[in-house]
mmCIF file of C-alpha atoms in Angstrom:
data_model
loop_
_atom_site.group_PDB
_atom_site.id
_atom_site.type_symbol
_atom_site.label_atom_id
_atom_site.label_comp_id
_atom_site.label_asym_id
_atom_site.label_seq_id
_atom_site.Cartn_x
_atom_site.Cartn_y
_atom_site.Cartn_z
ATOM 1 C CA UNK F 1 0.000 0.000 0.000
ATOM 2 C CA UNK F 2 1.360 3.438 -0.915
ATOM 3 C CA UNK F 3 1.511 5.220 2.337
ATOM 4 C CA UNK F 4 1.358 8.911 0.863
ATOM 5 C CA UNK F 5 4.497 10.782 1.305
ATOM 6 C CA UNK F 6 7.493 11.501 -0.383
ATOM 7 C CA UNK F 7 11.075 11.306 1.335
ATOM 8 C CA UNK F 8 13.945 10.081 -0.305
ATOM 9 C CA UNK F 9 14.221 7.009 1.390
ATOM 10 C CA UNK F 10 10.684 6.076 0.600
ATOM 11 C CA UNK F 11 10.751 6.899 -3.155
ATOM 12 C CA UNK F 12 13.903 4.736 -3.213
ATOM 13 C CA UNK F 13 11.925 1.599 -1.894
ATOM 14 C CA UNK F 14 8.982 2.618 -4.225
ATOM 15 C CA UNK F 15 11.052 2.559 -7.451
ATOM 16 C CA UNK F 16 13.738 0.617 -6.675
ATOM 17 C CA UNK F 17 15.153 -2.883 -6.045
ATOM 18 C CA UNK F 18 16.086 -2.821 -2.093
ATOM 19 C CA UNK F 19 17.605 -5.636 -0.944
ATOM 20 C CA UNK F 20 15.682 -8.062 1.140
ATOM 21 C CA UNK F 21 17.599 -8.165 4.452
ATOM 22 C CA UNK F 22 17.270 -4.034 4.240
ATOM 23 C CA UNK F 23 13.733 -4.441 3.941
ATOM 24 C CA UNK F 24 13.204 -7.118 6.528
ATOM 25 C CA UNK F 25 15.045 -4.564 8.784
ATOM 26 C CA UNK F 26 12.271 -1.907 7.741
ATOM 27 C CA UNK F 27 9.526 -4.425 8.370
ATOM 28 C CA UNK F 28 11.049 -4.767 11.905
ATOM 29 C CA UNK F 29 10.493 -1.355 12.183
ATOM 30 C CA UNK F 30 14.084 -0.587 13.087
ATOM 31 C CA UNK F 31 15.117 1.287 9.897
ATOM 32 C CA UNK F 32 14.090 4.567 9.471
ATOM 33 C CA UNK F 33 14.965 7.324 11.724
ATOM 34 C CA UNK F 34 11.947 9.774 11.431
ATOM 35 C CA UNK F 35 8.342 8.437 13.140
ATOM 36 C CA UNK F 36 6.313 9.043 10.025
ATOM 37 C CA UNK F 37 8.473 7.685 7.945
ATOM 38 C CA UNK F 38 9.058 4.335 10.399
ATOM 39 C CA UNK F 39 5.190 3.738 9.915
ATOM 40 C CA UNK F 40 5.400 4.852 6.371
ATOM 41 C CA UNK F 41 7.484 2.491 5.451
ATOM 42 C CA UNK F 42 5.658 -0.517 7.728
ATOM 43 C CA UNK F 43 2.406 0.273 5.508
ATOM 44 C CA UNK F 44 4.682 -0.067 2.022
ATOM 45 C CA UNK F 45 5.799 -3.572 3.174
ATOM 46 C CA UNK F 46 2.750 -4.343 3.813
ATOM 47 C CA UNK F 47 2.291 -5.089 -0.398
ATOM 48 C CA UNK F 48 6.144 -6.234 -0.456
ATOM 49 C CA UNK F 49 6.764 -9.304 -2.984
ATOM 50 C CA UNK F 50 8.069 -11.533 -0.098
ATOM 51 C CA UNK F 51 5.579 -13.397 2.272
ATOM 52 C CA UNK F 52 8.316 -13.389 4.932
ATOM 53 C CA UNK F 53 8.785 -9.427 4.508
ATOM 54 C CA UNK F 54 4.556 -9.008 4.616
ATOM 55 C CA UNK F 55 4.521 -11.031 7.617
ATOM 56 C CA UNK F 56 7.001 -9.293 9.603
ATOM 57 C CA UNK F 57 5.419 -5.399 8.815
ATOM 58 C CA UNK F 58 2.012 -6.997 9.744
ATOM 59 C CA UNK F 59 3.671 -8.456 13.013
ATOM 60 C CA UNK F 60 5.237 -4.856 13.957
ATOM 61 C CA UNK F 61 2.299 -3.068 13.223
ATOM 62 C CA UNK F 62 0.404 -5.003 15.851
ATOM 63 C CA UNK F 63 2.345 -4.948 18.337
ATOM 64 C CA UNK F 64 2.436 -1.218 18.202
ATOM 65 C CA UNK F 65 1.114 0.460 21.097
ATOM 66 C CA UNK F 66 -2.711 1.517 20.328
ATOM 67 C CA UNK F 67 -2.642 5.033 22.313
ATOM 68 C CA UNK F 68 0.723 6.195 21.125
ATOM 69 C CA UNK F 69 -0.547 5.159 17.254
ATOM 70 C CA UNK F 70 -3.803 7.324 17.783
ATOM 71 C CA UNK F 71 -1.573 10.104 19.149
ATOM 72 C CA UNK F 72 0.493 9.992 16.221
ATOM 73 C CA UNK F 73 -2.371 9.832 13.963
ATOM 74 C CA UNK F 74 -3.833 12.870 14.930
ATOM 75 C CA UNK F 75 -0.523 14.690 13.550
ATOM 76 C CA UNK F 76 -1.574 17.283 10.954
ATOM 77 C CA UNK F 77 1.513 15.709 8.360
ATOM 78 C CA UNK F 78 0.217 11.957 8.624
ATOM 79 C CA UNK F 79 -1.201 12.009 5.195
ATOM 80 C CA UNK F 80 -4.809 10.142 4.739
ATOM 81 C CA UNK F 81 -3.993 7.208 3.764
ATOM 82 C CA UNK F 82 -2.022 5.568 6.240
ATOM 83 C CA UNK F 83 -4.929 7.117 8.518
ATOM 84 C CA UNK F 84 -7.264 4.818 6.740
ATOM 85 C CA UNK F 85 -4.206 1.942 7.040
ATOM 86 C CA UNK F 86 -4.753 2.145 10.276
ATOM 87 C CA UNK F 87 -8.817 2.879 10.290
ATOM 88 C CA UNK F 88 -9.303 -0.579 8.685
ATOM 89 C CA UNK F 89 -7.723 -1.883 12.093
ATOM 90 C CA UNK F 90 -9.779 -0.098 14.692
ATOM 91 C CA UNK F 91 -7.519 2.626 15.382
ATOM 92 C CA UNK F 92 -8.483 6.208 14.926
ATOM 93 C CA UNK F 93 -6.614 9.722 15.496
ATOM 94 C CA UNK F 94 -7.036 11.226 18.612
ATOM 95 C CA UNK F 95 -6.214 14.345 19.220
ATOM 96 C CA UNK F 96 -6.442 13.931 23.347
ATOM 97 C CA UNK F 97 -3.611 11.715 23.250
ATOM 98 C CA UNK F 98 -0.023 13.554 22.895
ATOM 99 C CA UNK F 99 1.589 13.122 19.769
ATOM 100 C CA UNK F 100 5.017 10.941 20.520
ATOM 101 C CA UNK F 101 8.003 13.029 19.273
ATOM 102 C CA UNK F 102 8.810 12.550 15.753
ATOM 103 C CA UNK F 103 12.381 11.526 16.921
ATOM 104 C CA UNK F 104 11.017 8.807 19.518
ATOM 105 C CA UNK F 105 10.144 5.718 17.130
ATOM 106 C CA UNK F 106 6.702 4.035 17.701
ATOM 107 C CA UNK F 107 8.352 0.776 17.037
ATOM 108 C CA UNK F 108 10.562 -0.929 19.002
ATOM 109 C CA UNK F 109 12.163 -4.133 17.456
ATOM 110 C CA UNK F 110 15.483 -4.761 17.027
ATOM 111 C CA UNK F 111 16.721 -5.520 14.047
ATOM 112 C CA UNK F 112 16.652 -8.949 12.403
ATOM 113 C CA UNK F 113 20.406 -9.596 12.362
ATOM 114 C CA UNK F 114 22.521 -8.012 15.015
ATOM 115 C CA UNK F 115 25.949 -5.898 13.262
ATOM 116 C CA UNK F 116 28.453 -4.541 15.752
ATOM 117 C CA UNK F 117 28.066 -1.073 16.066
ATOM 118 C CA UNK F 118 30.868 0.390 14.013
ATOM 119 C CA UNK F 119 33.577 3.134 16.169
ATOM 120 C CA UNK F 120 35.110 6.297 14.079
ATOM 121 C CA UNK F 121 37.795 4.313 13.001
ATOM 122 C CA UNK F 122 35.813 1.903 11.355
ATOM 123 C CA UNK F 123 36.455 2.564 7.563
ATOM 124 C CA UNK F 124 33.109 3.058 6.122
ATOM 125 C CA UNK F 125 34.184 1.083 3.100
ATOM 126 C CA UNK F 126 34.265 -1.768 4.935
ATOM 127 C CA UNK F 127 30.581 -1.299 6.225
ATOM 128 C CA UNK F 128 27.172 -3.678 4.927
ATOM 129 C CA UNK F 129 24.663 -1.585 2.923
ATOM 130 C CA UNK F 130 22.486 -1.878 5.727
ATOM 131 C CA UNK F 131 25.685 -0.719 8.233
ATOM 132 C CA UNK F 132 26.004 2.571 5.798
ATOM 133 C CA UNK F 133 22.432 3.404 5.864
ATOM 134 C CA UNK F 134 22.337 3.365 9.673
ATOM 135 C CA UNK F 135 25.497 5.694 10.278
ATOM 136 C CA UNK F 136 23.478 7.640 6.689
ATOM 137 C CA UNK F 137 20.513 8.452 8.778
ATOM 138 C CA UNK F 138 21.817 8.854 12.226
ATOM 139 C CA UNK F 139 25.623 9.656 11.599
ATOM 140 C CA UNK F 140 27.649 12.524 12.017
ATOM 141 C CA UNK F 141 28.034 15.612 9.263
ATOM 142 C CA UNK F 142 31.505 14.008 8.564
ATOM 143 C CA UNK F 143 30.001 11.090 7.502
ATOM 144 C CA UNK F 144 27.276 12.040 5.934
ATOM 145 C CA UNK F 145 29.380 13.684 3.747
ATOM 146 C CA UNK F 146 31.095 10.588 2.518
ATOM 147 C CA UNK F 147 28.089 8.597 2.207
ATOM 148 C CA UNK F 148 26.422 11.165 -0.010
ATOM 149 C CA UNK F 149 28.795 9.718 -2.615
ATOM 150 C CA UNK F 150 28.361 6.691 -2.333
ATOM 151 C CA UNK F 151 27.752 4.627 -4.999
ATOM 152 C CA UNK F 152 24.689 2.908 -3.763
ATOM 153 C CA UNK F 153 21.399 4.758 -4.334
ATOM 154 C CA UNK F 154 19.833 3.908 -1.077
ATOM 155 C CA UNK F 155 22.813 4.796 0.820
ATOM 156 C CA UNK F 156 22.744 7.557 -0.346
ATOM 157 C CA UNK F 157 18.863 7.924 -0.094
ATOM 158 C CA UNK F 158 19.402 7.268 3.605
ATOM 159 C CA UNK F 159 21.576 10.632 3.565
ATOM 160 C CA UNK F 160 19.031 12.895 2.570
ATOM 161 C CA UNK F 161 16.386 11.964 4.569
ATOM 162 C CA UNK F 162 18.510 12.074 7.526
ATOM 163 C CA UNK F 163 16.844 14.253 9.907
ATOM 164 C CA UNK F 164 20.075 15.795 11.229
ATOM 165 C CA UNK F 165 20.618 16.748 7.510
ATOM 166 C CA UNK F 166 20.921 20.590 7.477
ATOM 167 C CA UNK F 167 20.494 23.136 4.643
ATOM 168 C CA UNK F 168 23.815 24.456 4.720
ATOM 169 C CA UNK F 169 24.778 20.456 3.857
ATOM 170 C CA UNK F 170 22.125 20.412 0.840
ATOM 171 C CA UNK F 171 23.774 23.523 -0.619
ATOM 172 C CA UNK F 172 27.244 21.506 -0.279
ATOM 173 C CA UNK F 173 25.851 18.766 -1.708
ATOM 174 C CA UNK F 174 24.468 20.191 -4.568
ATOM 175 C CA UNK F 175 27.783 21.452 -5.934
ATOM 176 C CA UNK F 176 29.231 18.222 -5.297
ATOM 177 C CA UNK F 177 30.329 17.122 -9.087
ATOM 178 C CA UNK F 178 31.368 13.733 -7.600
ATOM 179 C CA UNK F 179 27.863 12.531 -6.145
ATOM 180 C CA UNK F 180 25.253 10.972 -8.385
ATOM 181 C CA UNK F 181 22.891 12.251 -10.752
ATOM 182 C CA UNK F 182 19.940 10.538 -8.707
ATOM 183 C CA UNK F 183 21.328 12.868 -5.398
ATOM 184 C CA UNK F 184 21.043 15.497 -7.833
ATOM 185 C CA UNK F 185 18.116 14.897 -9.191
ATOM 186 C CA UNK F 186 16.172 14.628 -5.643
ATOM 187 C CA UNK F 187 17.578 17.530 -4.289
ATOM 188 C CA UNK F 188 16.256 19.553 -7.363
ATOM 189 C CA UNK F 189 12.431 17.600 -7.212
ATOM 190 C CA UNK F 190 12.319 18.699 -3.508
ATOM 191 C CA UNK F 191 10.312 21.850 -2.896
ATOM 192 C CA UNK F 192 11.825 22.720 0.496
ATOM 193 C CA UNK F 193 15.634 22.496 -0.598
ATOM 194 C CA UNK F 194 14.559 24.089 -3.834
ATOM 195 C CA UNK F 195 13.542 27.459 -1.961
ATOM 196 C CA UNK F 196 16.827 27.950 -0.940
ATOM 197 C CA UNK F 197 18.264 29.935 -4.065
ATOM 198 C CA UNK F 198 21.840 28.920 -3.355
ATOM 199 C CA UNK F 199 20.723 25.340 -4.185
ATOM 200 C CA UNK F 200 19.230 26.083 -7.607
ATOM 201 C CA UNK F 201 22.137 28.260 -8.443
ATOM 202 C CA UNK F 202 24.316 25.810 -7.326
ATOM 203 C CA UNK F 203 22.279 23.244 -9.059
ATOM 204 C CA UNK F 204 22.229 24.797 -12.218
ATOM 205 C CA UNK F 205 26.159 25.558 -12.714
ATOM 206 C CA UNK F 206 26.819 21.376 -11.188
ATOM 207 C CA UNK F 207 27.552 19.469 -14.973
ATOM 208 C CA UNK F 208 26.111 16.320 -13.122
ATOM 209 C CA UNK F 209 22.855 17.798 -12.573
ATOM 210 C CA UNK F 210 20.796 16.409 -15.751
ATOM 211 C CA UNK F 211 19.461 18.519 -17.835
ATOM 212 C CA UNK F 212 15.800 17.838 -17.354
ATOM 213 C CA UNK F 213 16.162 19.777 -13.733
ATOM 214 C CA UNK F 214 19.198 22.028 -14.156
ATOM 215 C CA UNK F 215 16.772 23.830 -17.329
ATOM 216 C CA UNK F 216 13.629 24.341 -14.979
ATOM 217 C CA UNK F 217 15.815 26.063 -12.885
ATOM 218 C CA UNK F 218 17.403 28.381 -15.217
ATOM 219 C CA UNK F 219 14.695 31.158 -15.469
ATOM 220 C CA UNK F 220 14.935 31.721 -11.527
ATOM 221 C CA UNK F 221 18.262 32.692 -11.244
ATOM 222 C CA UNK F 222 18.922 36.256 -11.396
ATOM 223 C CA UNK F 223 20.729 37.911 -14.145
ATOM 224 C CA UNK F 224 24.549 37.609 -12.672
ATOM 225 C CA UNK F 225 24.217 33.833 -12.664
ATOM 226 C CA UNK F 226 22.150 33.285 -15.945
ATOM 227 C CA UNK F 227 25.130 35.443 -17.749
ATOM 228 C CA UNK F 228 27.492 33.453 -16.348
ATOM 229 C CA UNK F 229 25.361 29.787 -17.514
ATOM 230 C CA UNK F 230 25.328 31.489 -20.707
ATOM 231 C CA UNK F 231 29.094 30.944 -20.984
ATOM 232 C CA UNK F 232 30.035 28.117 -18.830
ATOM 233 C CA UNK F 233 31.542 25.154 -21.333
ATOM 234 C CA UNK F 234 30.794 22.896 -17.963
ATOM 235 C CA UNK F 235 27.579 22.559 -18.267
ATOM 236 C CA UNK F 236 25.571 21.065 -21.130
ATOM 237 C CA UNK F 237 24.772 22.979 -23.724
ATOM 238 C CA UNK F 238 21.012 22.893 -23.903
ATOM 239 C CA UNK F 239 21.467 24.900 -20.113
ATOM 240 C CA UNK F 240 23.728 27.066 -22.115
ATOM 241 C CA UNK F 241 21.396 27.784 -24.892
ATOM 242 C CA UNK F 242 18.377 28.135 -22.152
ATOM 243 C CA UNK F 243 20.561 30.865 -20.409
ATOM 244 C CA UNK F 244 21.335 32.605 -23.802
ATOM 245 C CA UNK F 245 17.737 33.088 -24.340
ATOM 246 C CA UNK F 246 16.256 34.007 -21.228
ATOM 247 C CA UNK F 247 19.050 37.075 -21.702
ATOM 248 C CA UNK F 248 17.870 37.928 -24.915
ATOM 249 C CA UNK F 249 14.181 37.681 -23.306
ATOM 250 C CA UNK F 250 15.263 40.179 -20.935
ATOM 251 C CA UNK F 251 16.685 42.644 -23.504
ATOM 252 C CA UNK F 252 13.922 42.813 -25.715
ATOM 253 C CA UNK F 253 12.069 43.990 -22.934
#
């Protein structure tokens, strides 16, 4: 079941392949580091492929405390349709209960196969997928910033829906040349990060960014920065040509 919000991490298990002992971990409820994305994600693998994986979410969710999940329901971001997940088993929002904090997961389990807990001088590199989206969502800035570029997409998923991810990283990131394009590519989709106008700027001058973003972001950068596209062999050319036009736009009136 589609649970009804968009985060990085769950768009990644939407669209892509995630391996099974990552989602087993999920179904445990012992993934994800934000509340509403720890039910979120509980809902999902409720429709996953594997019976094992089904069986598992459907297990966590009912051993989730009934008060605390009416609390959290009542939250003005739970989006309706894991309200009605939840209305189809007898639990309802209820706005007399306090919310838990968002940081505090509802969930409980531990996860299905026990990793030691790596130190700082673990190398990273040496880490499980499922080791390097733990220390991705509830790591340092240091390592964040390592992860960001790493080579596997829910890794780096994990990253950018850490909630200790700041803005000031996001703007770093997005001038990164040596991250993927699908890092890229959510940062620019994302209406929050996409306020920020040293993001798009940044954005629009990173040669990794594809095209199909780094052009929709062209006509809001002010007339300093569009020169400068206009001329810059880094990035592709159809941003080039955009920028060349939105100048001559501007002369004509």
């Amino acid at each position: 079941m589609d649970p009804g919000i968009r985060t990085p991490l769950i768009d990644l298990f939407r669209n892509e392949h995630v391996p099974r002992d990552v989602r087993m971990v999920a179904a445990r409820g012992a993934l994800a580091a934000r509340q509403l994305e720890q039910v979120a994600l509980l809902v999902f693998l409720h429709d996953d492929p594997e019976a094992e994986v089904v069986a598992t979410a459907r297990q966590t969710v009912e051993s989730l405390p009934r008060g605390a999940v009416a609390g959290f329901l009542a939250r003005t971001d739970v989006p309706a349709e894991i309200r009605r997940f939840f209305a189809s088993r007898g639990i309802d929002p209820d706005p007399s209960v306090p919310a838990p904090d968002d940081d505090e997961p509802i969930a409980t389990a531990a996860p299905v196969e026990q990793e030691p807990e790596p130190d700082e001088n673990t190398p990273i590199s040496t880490l499980s997928v499922l080791a390097r989206m733990k220390l991705a969502l509830k790591g340092t800035r240091e390592q964040r910033s390592v992860l960001i570029r790493d080579p596997n997409r829910i890794v780096a998923a994990a990253v950018l829906s850490s909630p200790k991810l700041t803005e000031a990283e996001v703007e770093s990131f997005a001038r990164m040349a040596n991250v993927t394009e699908d890092v890229l590519r959510t940062i620019g989709m994302n209406r929050t990060w996409t306020r920020n106008y040293v993001v798009i700027a940044a954005l629009a001058r990173n040669p990794k960014t594809p095209p199909a973003i780094s052009l929709g972001l062209v006509g809001r950068l002010n007339e300093r920065d569009i020169k400068g596209l206009s001329t810059d062999r880094n990035v592709p050319e159809a941003v080039r040509l955009a920028a060349r036009k939105f100048l001559v736009k501007a002369k004509g009136h």
